[in-house]
């Protein structure tokens, strides 16, 4: 079964809009939550990550919001640009693996229209 | 700096054939791993290694074999290919102590007929 559930499967946003992707997890041993961005024909690349001791982390236009009690976290992309069009994966890993063994969500294909 | 290099990029096999996907990294990373990516399922961990001579199974190890004789190389072997192994395979590496910062190769697309 999928231990990290991601939604939506696909998302279309207009340039300048806000893109929101949500993830939920089941394993309470998870304590590291990265987001990866993947362009067609390329491998995933780390975008931003958060630990559960903070509720929000912001890097430029990208923000992770984390709700530990609900076991949910989300990625917000502000002022979305056509160059942000990619597939986004949330992931999680337990403390003892130091993030080396990730459980990924199903992925969200984001399209930002000009 | 090449990073993580995977070969071949594309491969077509017949059911029952065996082959090896190659992965090499030049960043002196201790940790290496293999994932497979299938539509609607994200990436799933096949095997991983925390250093030369040490390997372990991930979430979906059946039908795959690995070895780690050097820090740089981590080949993935398909023993007897099956259509269910049609997928895109990604190798990743990570420096010990850099939590979660996995560096991925560009992938190897495998089709099993």
PDB file of C-alpha atoms in Angstrom, chain B residues 13 19-21 34-38 44-48 55-67 74-90 110 112:
ATOM      1  CA  UNK B  13      14.715  -7.082 -23.660  1.00  0.00           C
ATOM      2  CA  UNK B  19      20.981  -7.672 -18.243  1.00  0.00           C
ATOM      3  CA  UNK B  20      22.815  -5.199 -16.032  1.00  0.00           C
ATOM      4  CA  UNK B  21      22.022  -1.529 -15.598  1.00  0.00           C
ATOM      5  CA  UNK B  34      18.102   2.075  -7.151  1.00  0.00           C
ATOM      6  CA  UNK B  35      14.483   3.141  -7.676  1.00  0.00           C
ATOM      7  CA  UNK B  36      11.963   2.230 -10.305  1.00  0.00           C
ATOM      8  CA  UNK B  37       9.408   4.750 -11.541  1.00  0.00           C
ATOM      9  CA  UNK B  38       6.032   3.623 -12.836  1.00  0.00           C
ATOM     10  CA  UNK B  44       9.880   2.740  -5.324  1.00  0.00           C
ATOM     11  CA  UNK B  45      13.125   1.625  -3.722  1.00  0.00           C
ATOM     12  CA  UNK B  46      14.584  -1.606  -5.117  1.00  0.00           C
ATOM     13  CA  UNK B  47      17.970  -2.015  -3.383  1.00  0.00           C
ATOM     14  CA  UNK B  48      20.366   0.250  -1.564  1.00  0.00           C
ATOM     15  CA  UNK B  55      23.796  -3.932   0.272  1.00  0.00           C
ATOM     16  CA  UNK B  56      20.222  -4.407   1.424  1.00  0.00           C
ATOM     17  CA  UNK B  57      16.728  -4.790   0.024  1.00  0.00           C
ATOM     18  CA  UNK B  58      14.248  -2.008  -0.446  1.00  0.00           C
ATOM     19  CA  UNK B  59      10.516  -2.117  -1.053  1.00  0.00           C
ATOM     20  CA  UNK B  60      10.473  -4.072  -4.351  1.00  0.00           C
ATOM     21  CA  UNK B  61      13.643  -6.238  -4.558  1.00  0.00           C
ATOM     22  CA  UNK B  62      12.280  -9.384  -6.221  1.00  0.00           C
ATOM     23  CA  UNK B  63      13.844 -10.151  -9.596  1.00  0.00           C
ATOM     24  CA  UNK B  64      16.797  -7.811  -9.045  1.00  0.00           C
ATOM     25  CA  UNK B  65      20.307  -8.309  -7.742  1.00  0.00           C
ATOM     26  CA  UNK B  66      22.967  -5.777  -6.737  1.00  0.00           C
ATOM     27  CA  UNK B  67      26.560  -5.673  -5.568  1.00  0.00           C
ATOM     28  CA  UNK B  74      26.415   0.152  -8.050  1.00  0.00           C
ATOM     29  CA  UNK B  75      25.124  -2.088 -10.874  1.00  0.00           C
ATOM     30  CA  UNK B  76      21.581  -3.468 -10.936  1.00  0.00           C
ATOM     31  CA  UNK B  77      21.109  -6.921 -12.440  1.00  0.00           C
ATOM     32  CA  UNK B  78      17.887  -8.304 -13.830  1.00  0.00           C
ATOM     33  CA  UNK B  79      18.207 -12.057 -13.536  1.00  0.00           C
ATOM     34  CA  UNK B  80      15.340 -13.166 -15.819  1.00  0.00           C
ATOM     35  CA  UNK B  81      13.446 -10.205 -17.225  1.00  0.00           C
ATOM     36  CA  UNK B  82       9.639 -10.138 -17.018  1.00  0.00           C
ATOM     37  CA  UNK B  83       7.156  -7.701 -18.612  1.00  0.00           C
ATOM     38  CA  UNK B  84       6.356  -6.417 -15.099  1.00  0.00           C
ATOM     39  CA  UNK B  85       9.898  -5.044 -14.961  1.00  0.00           C
ATOM     40  CA  UNK B  86       9.170  -2.623 -17.792  1.00  0.00           C
ATOM     41  CA  UNK B  87       9.892   0.687 -16.097  1.00  0.00           C
ATOM     42  CA  UNK B  88      12.220   3.640 -15.801  1.00  0.00           C
ATOM     43  CA  UNK B  89      15.065   2.934 -13.415  1.00  0.00           C
ATOM     44  CA  UNK B  90      16.867   5.619 -11.457  1.00  0.00           C
ATOM     45  CA  UNK B 110      13.699  -0.588 -19.899  1.00  0.00           C
ATOM     46  CA  UNK B 112      10.558  -6.120 -21.577  1.00  0.00           C
TER      47      UNK B 112
END
